PDB file of C-alpha atoms in Angstrom:
ATOM      1  CA  ASN A   1       6.801  -4.923  18.508  1.00 72.00           C
ATOM      2  CA  ALA A   2       7.983  -2.361  15.933  1.00 80.00           C
ATOM      3  CA  GLY A   3       6.222  -3.927  12.919  1.00 94.00           C
ATOM      4  CA  VAL A   4       7.970  -2.964   9.680  1.00 97.00           C
ATOM      5  CA  THR A   5      10.962  -0.650   9.911  1.00 97.00           C
ATOM      6  CA  GLN A   6      12.828   1.054   7.064  1.00 98.00           C
ATOM      7  CA  THR A   7      16.142   2.879   6.858  1.00 97.00           C
ATOM      8  CA  PRO A   8      17.008   5.520   5.915  1.00 97.00           C
ATOM      9  CA  LYS A   9      13.972   7.830   6.170  1.00 97.00           C
ATOM     10  CA  PHE A  10      15.379  10.319   3.666  1.00 97.00           C
ATOM     11  CA  GLN A  11      18.134  10.104   1.074  1.00 97.00           C
ATOM     12  CA  VAL A  12      19.498  12.362  -1.659  1.00 97.00           C
ATOM     13  CA  LEU A  13      21.641  10.804  -4.386  1.00 97.00           C
ATOM     14  CA  LYS A  14      23.369  12.046  -7.487  1.00 97.00           C
ATOM     15  CA  THR A  15      22.701  10.357 -10.802  1.00 98.00           C
ATOM     16  CA  GLY A  16      24.803   7.224 -11.088  1.00 97.00           C
ATOM     17  CA  GLN A  17      25.318   6.672  -7.373  1.00 97.00           C
ATOM     18  CA  SER A  18      24.251   3.440  -5.744  1.00 97.00           C
ATOM     19  CA  MET A  19      22.479   2.744  -2.487  1.00 96.00           C
ATOM     20  CA  THR A  20      20.611   0.067  -0.568  1.00 98.00           C
ATOM     21  CA  LEU A  21      17.301   0.584   1.189  1.00 98.00           C
ATOM     22  CA  GLN A  22      16.874  -1.598   4.228  1.00 97.00           C
ATOM     23  CA  CYS A  23      13.677  -3.168   5.526  1.00 98.00           C
ATOM     24  CA  ALA A  24      13.064  -5.409   8.537  1.00 98.00           C
ATOM     25  CA  GLN A  25       9.935  -6.894  10.113  1.00 97.00           C
ATOM     26  CA  ASP A  26       9.472  -8.470  13.531  1.00 95.00           C
ATOM     27  CA  MET A  27       6.077 -10.126  12.921  1.00 92.00           C
ATOM     28  CA  ASN A  28       7.508 -13.446  11.714  1.00 92.00           C
ATOM     29  CA  HIS A  29       5.912 -12.858   8.311  1.00 91.00           C
ATOM     30  CA  ASN A  30       6.763 -15.046   5.355  1.00 91.00           C
ATOM     31  CA  SER A  31       6.274 -12.567   2.507  1.00 92.00           C
ATOM     32  CA  MET A  32       7.855  -9.170   1.976  1.00 94.00           C
ATOM     33  CA  TYR A  33       7.358  -6.505  -0.692  1.00 95.00           C
ATOM     34  CA  TRP A  34       8.866  -3.333  -2.076  1.00 97.00           C
ATOM     35  CA  TYR A  35       6.624  -0.626  -3.566  1.00 97.00           C
ATOM     36  CA  ARG A  36       7.198   2.838  -4.935  1.00 98.00           C
ATOM     37  CA  GLN A  37       4.662   5.650  -4.664  1.00 97.00           C
ATOM     38  CA  ASP A  38       4.638   8.540  -7.109  1.00 95.00           C
ATOM     39  CA  PRO A  39       2.143  11.420  -7.338  1.00 89.00           C
ATOM     40  CA  GLY A  40      -0.859  10.441  -9.435  1.00 84.00           C
ATOM     41  CA  MET A  41       0.386   6.864  -9.887  1.00 86.00           C
ATOM     42  CA  GLY A  42      -0.554   5.041  -6.722  1.00 87.00           C
ATOM     43  CA  LEU A  43       1.526   2.306  -5.164  1.00 95.00           C
ATOM     44  CA  ARG A  44       3.338   0.073  -7.644  1.00 95.00           C
ATOM     45  CA  LEU A  45       5.029  -3.208  -6.800  1.00 94.00           C
ATOM     46  CA  ILE A  46       8.759  -3.367  -7.580  1.00 96.00           C
ATOM     47  CA  TYR A  47       9.755  -6.795  -6.226  1.00 96.00           C
ATOM     48  CA  TYR A  48       8.420  -9.246  -3.728  1.00 93.00           C
ATOM     49  CA  SER A  49       9.624 -12.289  -1.811  1.00 93.00           C
ATOM     50  CA  ALA A  50       7.053 -14.973  -1.060  1.00 89.00           C
ATOM     51  CA  SER A  51       9.411 -16.740   1.329  1.00 88.00           C
ATOM     52  CA  GLU A  52      12.987 -16.725   2.499  1.00 88.00           C
ATOM     53  CA  GLY A  53      15.267 -17.477  -0.432  1.00 88.00           C
ATOM     54  CA  THR A  54      12.829 -16.503  -3.191  1.00 91.00           C
ATOM     55  CA  THR A  55      12.268 -13.229  -5.024  1.00 94.00           C
ATOM     56  CA  ASP A  56      10.064 -12.256  -7.971  1.00 93.00           C
ATOM     57  CA  LYS A  57       9.599  -9.215 -10.163  1.00 94.00           C
ATOM     58  CA  GLY A  58       6.623  -6.960  -9.751  1.00 92.00           C
ATOM     59  CA  GLU A  59       5.211  -4.304 -12.048  1.00 91.00           C
ATOM     60  CA  VAL A  60       8.239  -1.954 -12.215  1.00 95.00           C
ATOM     61  CA  PRO A  61      11.477  -3.931 -11.508  1.00 97.00           C
ATOM     62  CA  ASN A  62      13.853  -2.254 -13.980  1.00 96.00           C
ATOM     63  CA  GLY A  63      16.801  -0.521 -12.315  1.00 96.00           C
ATOM     64  CA  TYR A  64      16.398  -2.374  -9.016  1.00 98.00           C
ATOM     65  CA  ASN A  65      17.716  -5.502  -7.348  1.00 97.00           C
ATOM     66  CA  VAL A  66      16.599  -7.140  -4.134  1.00 97.00           C
ATOM     67  CA  SER A  67      17.976  -9.504  -1.522  1.00 96.00           C
ATOM     68  CA  ARG A  68      15.979 -11.515   1.008  1.00 95.00           C
ATOM     69  CA  LEU A  69      18.749 -11.727   3.573  1.00 88.00           C
ATOM     70  CA  ASN A  70      16.767 -13.854   6.032  1.00 95.00           C
ATOM     71  CA  LYS A  71      13.149 -14.146   7.120  1.00 95.00           C
ATOM     72  CA  ARG A  72      13.221 -10.705   8.780  1.00 96.00           C
ATOM     73  CA  GLU A  73      15.091  -8.588   6.242  1.00 97.00           C
ATOM     74  CA  PHE A  74      14.470  -7.593   2.621  1.00 97.00           C
ATOM     75  CA  SER A  75      16.713  -5.002   0.969  1.00 97.00           C
ATOM     76  CA  LEU A  76      16.275  -2.991  -2.238  1.00 98.00           C
ATOM     77  CA  ARG A  77      19.338  -1.867  -4.170  1.00 98.00           C
ATOM     78  CA  LEU A  78      19.692   0.841  -6.776  1.00 97.00           C
ATOM     79  CA  GLU A  79      22.923   0.131  -8.658  1.00 93.00           C
ATOM     80  CA  SER A  80      23.037   3.333 -10.710  1.00 96.00           C
ATOM     81  CA  ALA A  81      20.400   5.804  -9.593  1.00 96.00           C
ATOM     82  CA  ALA A  82      18.451   7.843 -12.152  1.00 97.00           C
ATOM     83  CA  PRO A  83      16.193  10.892 -11.659  1.00 97.00           C
ATOM     84  CA  SER A  84      13.216   8.694 -12.655  1.00 97.00           C
ATOM     85  CA  GLN A  85      13.802   6.744  -9.444  1.00 97.00           C
ATOM     86  CA  THR A  86      12.962   9.779  -7.318  1.00 97.00           C
ATOM     87  CA  SER A  87      10.041   8.454  -5.293  1.00 98.00           C
ATOM     88  CA  VAL A  88       8.824   7.305  -1.915  1.00 98.00           C
ATOM     89  CA  TYR A  89       9.660   3.656  -1.298  1.00 98.00           C
ATOM     90  CA  PHE A  90       7.583   1.468   0.989  1.00 98.00           C
ATOM     91  CA  CYS A  91       8.362  -1.973   2.309  1.00 98.00           C
ATOM     92  CA  ALA A  92       5.528  -4.252   3.401  1.00 96.00           C
ATOM     93  CA  SER A  93       5.159  -7.715   4.862  1.00 94.00           C
ATOM     94  CA  SER A  94       2.410 -10.301   5.167  1.00 91.00           C
ATOM     95  CA  GLU A  95       1.953 -13.634   6.875  1.00 86.00           C
ATOM     96  CA  ALA A  96       0.991 -15.351   3.595  1.00 70.00           C
ATOM     97  CA  ALA A  97      -0.508 -18.269   5.446  1.00 61.00           C
ATOM     98  CA  GLY A  98      -4.242 -17.769   4.982  1.00 60.00           C
ATOM     99  CA  LEU A  99      -6.832 -17.533   2.260  1.00 56.00           C
ATOM    100  CA  THR A 100      -6.249 -13.801   1.896  1.00 59.00           C
ATOM    101  CA  ASP A 101      -3.418 -11.825   3.233  1.00 78.00           C
ATOM    102  CA  THR A 102      -3.087  -8.400   4.797  1.00 88.00           C
ATOM    103  CA  GLN A 103       0.065  -6.457   4.000  1.00 92.00           C
ATOM    104  CA  TYR A 104       1.494  -4.179   6.688  1.00 94.00           C
ATOM    105  CA  PHE A 105       3.584  -1.233   5.595  1.00 97.00           C
ATOM    106  CA  GLY A 106       6.652   0.535   6.905  1.00 98.00           C
ATOM    107  CA  PRO A 107       7.001   4.328   7.231  1.00 97.00           C
ATOM    108  CA  GLY A 108       8.744   4.779   3.892  1.00 97.00           C
ATOM    109  CA  THR A 109      12.025   6.105   2.496  1.00 98.00           C
ATOM    110  CA  ARG A 110      11.912   9.381   0.596  1.00 97.00           C
ATOM    111  CA  LEU A 111      14.536   9.273  -2.145  1.00 98.00           C
ATOM    112  CA  THR A 112      15.579  12.156  -4.359  1.00 97.00           C
ATOM    113  CA  VAL A 113      17.951  11.579  -7.287  1.00 97.00           C
ATOM    114  CA  LEU A 114      19.526  14.740  -8.675  1.00 96.00           C
TER     115      LEU A 114
ATOM    116  CA  GLU B   1      -5.191  -7.058 -16.392  1.00 82.00           C
ATOM    117  CA  ASP B   2      -6.376  -6.288 -12.869  1.00 86.00           C
ATOM    118  CA  GLN B   3      -7.403  -2.653 -12.374  1.00 91.00           C
ATOM    119  CA  VAL B   4      -8.643  -0.462  -9.553  1.00 96.00           C
ATOM    120  CA  THR B   5     -10.260   2.957 -10.017  1.00 96.00           C
ATOM    121  CA  GLN B   6     -11.056   5.236  -7.118  1.00 96.00           C
ATOM    122  CA  SER B   7     -13.417   8.187  -7.240  1.00 93.00           C
ATOM    123  CA  PRO B   8     -13.502  11.003  -6.547  1.00 91.00           C
ATOM    124  CA  GLU B   9      -9.782  11.800  -6.531  1.00 93.00           C
ATOM    125  CA  ALA B  10     -10.331  14.377  -3.809  1.00 95.00           C
ATOM    126  CA  LEU B  11     -13.239  15.245  -1.545  1.00 96.00           C
ATOM    127  CA  ARG B  12     -13.820  18.091   0.855  1.00 97.00           C
ATOM    128  CA  LEU B  13     -16.418  17.699   3.577  1.00 97.00           C
ATOM    129  CA  GLN B  14     -17.599  19.756   6.480  1.00 97.00           C
ATOM    130  CA  GLU B  15     -17.357  18.117   9.889  1.00 97.00           C
ATOM    131  CA  GLY B  16     -20.459  15.961  10.342  1.00 97.00           C
ATOM    132  CA  GLU B  17     -21.232  15.774   6.599  1.00 97.00           C
ATOM    133  CA  SER B  18     -21.474  12.080   5.691  1.00 97.00           C
ATOM    134  CA  SER B  19     -20.322  10.790   2.295  1.00 97.00           C
ATOM    135  CA  SER B  20     -19.039   7.738   0.422  1.00 96.00           C
ATOM    136  CA  LEU B  21     -15.851   6.916  -1.471  1.00 95.00           C
ATOM    137  CA  ASN B  22     -16.021   4.551  -4.428  1.00 97.00           C
ATOM    138  CA  CYS B  23     -13.576   1.858  -5.522  1.00 97.00           C
ATOM    139  CA  SER B  24     -14.349   0.104  -8.816  1.00 97.00           C
ATOM    140  CA  TYR B  25     -12.328  -2.953  -9.692  1.00 96.00           C
ATOM    141  CA  THR B  26     -11.691  -5.393 -12.505  1.00 93.00           C
ATOM    142  CA  VAL B  27     -10.044  -8.627 -11.482  1.00 89.00           C
ATOM    143  CA  SER B  28     -10.054 -12.153 -12.892  1.00 85.00           C
ATOM    144  CA  GLY B  29     -11.202 -13.566  -9.593  1.00 87.00           C
ATOM    145  CA  LEU B  30     -11.348 -11.611  -6.354  1.00 90.00           C
ATOM    146  CA  ARG B  31      -9.444 -13.045  -3.437  1.00 89.00           C
ATOM    147  CA  GLY B  32      -9.767  -9.941  -1.267  1.00 92.00           C
ATOM    148  CA  LEU B  33     -10.344  -6.183  -1.383  1.00 95.00           C
ATOM    149  CA  PHE B  34      -8.377  -4.016   1.014  1.00 96.00           C
ATOM    150  CA  TRP B  35      -8.857  -0.475   2.321  1.00 97.00           C
ATOM    151  CA  TYR B  36      -5.945   1.487   3.752  1.00 98.00           C
ATOM    152  CA  ARG B  37      -5.617   4.946   5.246  1.00 98.00           C
ATOM    153  CA  GLN B  38      -2.491   7.011   4.577  1.00 97.00           C
ATOM    154  CA  ASP B  39      -1.549  10.169   6.464  1.00 97.00           C
ATOM    155  CA  PRO B  40       0.936  12.640   4.928  1.00 94.00           C
ATOM    156  CA  GLY B  41       4.503  11.417   5.253  1.00 94.00           C
ATOM    157  CA  LYS B  42       3.439   8.025   6.636  1.00 96.00           C
ATOM    158  CA  GLY B  43       2.999   4.515   5.325  1.00 97.00           C
ATOM    159  CA  PRO B  44      -0.441   3.051   4.545  1.00 97.00           C
ATOM    160  CA  GLU B  45      -2.342   1.838   7.595  1.00 97.00           C
ATOM    161  CA  PHE B  46      -4.622  -1.179   7.190  1.00 96.00           C
ATOM    162  CA  LEU B  47      -8.347  -0.606   7.723  1.00 97.00           C
ATOM    163  CA  PHE B  48     -10.431  -3.476   6.273  1.00 94.00           C
ATOM    164  CA  THR B  49     -10.393  -6.618   4.175  1.00 94.00           C
ATOM    165  CA  LEU B  50     -13.548  -7.694   2.319  1.00 95.00           C
ATOM    166  CA  TYR B  51     -13.768 -11.130   0.750  1.00 91.00           C
ATOM    167  CA  SER B  52     -17.149 -11.561  -0.943  1.00 92.00           C
ATOM    168  CA  ALA B  53     -20.044  -9.559  -2.332  1.00 94.00           C
ATOM    169  CA  GLY B  54     -22.473  -8.449   0.334  1.00 96.00           C
ATOM    170  CA  GLU B  55     -19.876  -8.313   3.068  1.00 96.00           C
ATOM    171  CA  GLU B  56     -19.682  -5.227   5.300  1.00 97.00           C
ATOM    172  CA  LYS B  57     -17.170  -4.154   7.944  1.00 97.00           C
ATOM    173  CA  GLU B  58     -17.187  -1.205  10.330  1.00 97.00           C
ATOM    174  CA  LYS B  59     -14.646   0.683  12.367  1.00 94.00           C
ATOM    175  CA  GLU B  60     -15.672   3.800  14.263  1.00 95.00           C
ATOM    176  CA  ARG B  61     -17.116   6.219  11.655  1.00 96.00           C
ATOM    177  CA  LEU B  62     -16.055   4.058   8.685  1.00 97.00           C
ATOM    178  CA  LYS B  63     -18.053   1.305   7.023  1.00 98.00           C
ATOM    179  CA  ALA B  64     -16.836  -0.652   4.007  1.00 98.00           C
ATOM    180  CA  THR B  65     -19.135  -2.585   1.684  1.00 98.00           C
ATOM    181  CA  LEU B  66     -18.476  -4.838  -1.309  1.00 97.00           C
ATOM    182  CA  THR B  67     -20.334  -5.779  -4.490  1.00 95.00           C
ATOM    183  CA  LYS B  68     -19.115  -7.817  -7.465  1.00 92.00           C
ATOM    184  CA  LYS B  69     -17.840  -4.693  -9.226  1.00 93.00           C
ATOM    185  CA  GLU B  70     -17.097  -2.106  -6.556  1.00 97.00           C
ATOM    186  CA  SER B  71     -16.568  -1.264  -2.927  1.00 98.00           C
ATOM    187  CA  PHE B  72     -17.728   1.760  -0.975  1.00 97.00           C
ATOM    188  CA  LEU B  73     -16.159   3.353   2.060  1.00 97.00           C
ATOM    189  CA  HIS B  74     -18.933   5.189   3.888  1.00 97.00           C
ATOM    190  CA  ILE B  75     -17.879   7.913   6.301  1.00 97.00           C
ATOM    191  CA  THR B  76     -20.536   8.874   8.831  1.00 97.00           C
ATOM    192  CA  ALA B  77     -20.343  12.237  10.615  1.00 97.00           C
ATOM    193  CA  PRO B  78     -16.643  12.686   9.811  1.00 97.00           C
ATOM    194  CA  LYS B  79     -14.252  14.607  12.032  1.00 97.00           C
ATOM    195  CA  PRO B  80     -11.146  16.583  10.999  1.00 97.00           C
ATOM    196  CA  GLU B  81      -8.983  13.680  12.177  1.00 97.00           C
ATOM    197  CA  ASP B  82     -10.511  11.548   9.415  1.00 97.00           C
ATOM    198  CA  SER B  83      -8.650  13.703   6.889  1.00 98.00           C
ATOM    199  CA  ALA B  84      -6.246  11.412   5.016  1.00 97.00           C
ATOM    200  CA  THR B  85      -5.754   9.648   1.712  1.00 97.00           C
ATOM    201  CA  TYR B  86      -7.764   6.435   1.443  1.00 98.00           C
ATOM    202  CA  LEU B  87      -6.344   3.641  -0.707  1.00 97.00           C
ATOM    203  CA  CYS B  88      -8.189   0.682  -2.194  1.00 97.00           C
ATOM    204  CA  ALA B  89      -6.409  -2.461  -3.395  1.00 95.00           C
ATOM    205  CA  VAL B  90      -7.400  -5.871  -4.766  1.00 93.00           C
ATOM    206  CA  GLN B  91      -5.772  -9.265  -4.494  1.00 90.00           C
ATOM    207  CA  ALA B  92      -6.555 -11.727  -7.252  1.00 87.00           C
ATOM    208  CA  GLN B  93      -7.044 -15.457  -7.024  1.00 83.00           C
ATOM    209  CA  GLY B  94      -4.261 -17.645  -8.327  1.00 75.00           C
ATOM    210  CA  GLY B  95      -1.862 -18.039  -5.450  1.00 61.00           C
ATOM    211  CA  SER B  96      -0.026 -14.706  -5.575  1.00 68.00           C
ATOM    212  CA  GLU B  97      -0.222 -12.298  -2.631  1.00 73.00           C
ATOM    213  CA  LYS B  98       0.342  -9.277  -4.877  1.00 83.00           C
ATOM    214  CA  LEU B  99      -1.900  -6.247  -4.414  1.00 89.00           C
ATOM    215  CA  VAL B 100      -3.027  -3.887  -7.170  1.00 92.00           C
ATOM    216  CA  PHE B 101      -3.698  -0.422  -5.808  1.00 95.00           C
ATOM    217  CA  GLY B 102      -5.883   2.431  -6.973  1.00 96.00           C
ATOM    218  CA  LYS B 103      -4.464   5.949  -7.068  1.00 95.00           C
ATOM    219  CA  GLY B 104      -6.093   6.920  -3.789  1.00 96.00           C
ATOM    220  CA  MET B 105      -8.665   9.477  -2.687  1.00 96.00           C
ATOM    221  CA  LYS B 106      -7.679  12.487  -0.622  1.00 96.00           C
ATOM    222  CA  LEU B 107     -10.305  13.368   1.985  1.00 97.00           C
ATOM    223  CA  THR B 108     -10.280  16.723   3.771  1.00 97.00           C
ATOM    224  CA  VAL B 109     -12.720  17.325   6.614  1.00 97.00           C
ATOM    225  CA  ASN B 110     -13.041  20.946   7.634  1.00 97.00           C
ATOM    226  CA  PRO B 111     -14.051  21.869  11.195  1.00 95.00           C
TER     227      PRO B 111
END
């Protein structure tokens, strides 16, 4: 049981390049999330998917797109990367079946945009 | 707007020196308050969920408590391996599973 996995672990892009961050979970969770973490800012929600086939914007969605490919996988795409998108990106998942819901996080992708 | 404030931002303790971390929150209706631990270069690791004022939960040297305005993470006789960043987050009532995080508190325990 690997939990939440993310690829790649590290990535360096040039301004204007595109890339997709991959996330998968093997806990049969319904909801999945993408966050970014910047120094002094805390974790901020980019997009989330409450269930397969649905996605919604979070606090900082500009410059990103997401795809909930199936129940296991949730990808984050940067169409035209900008230096402001240099950050650590975390994917999380939760069962979303109870009164409150614990989110479990992946190891993160460290992205640098030059 | 839901908000979470953690204090202090950083704390240095000697091994065995007990202390508390504070998480103040403003939320329209609290569904749950979460504590996570994050080691350098790793993702947040879940510690506790608290649901209502007066609730307490313990795990090894950590004890989390909750009031209507804040939560405390008490660390008793800490060890160097307790060094990490501790994150607090709230989930509001209303059907969404979204979490609002504080900026975190970096704890260093010196041997």
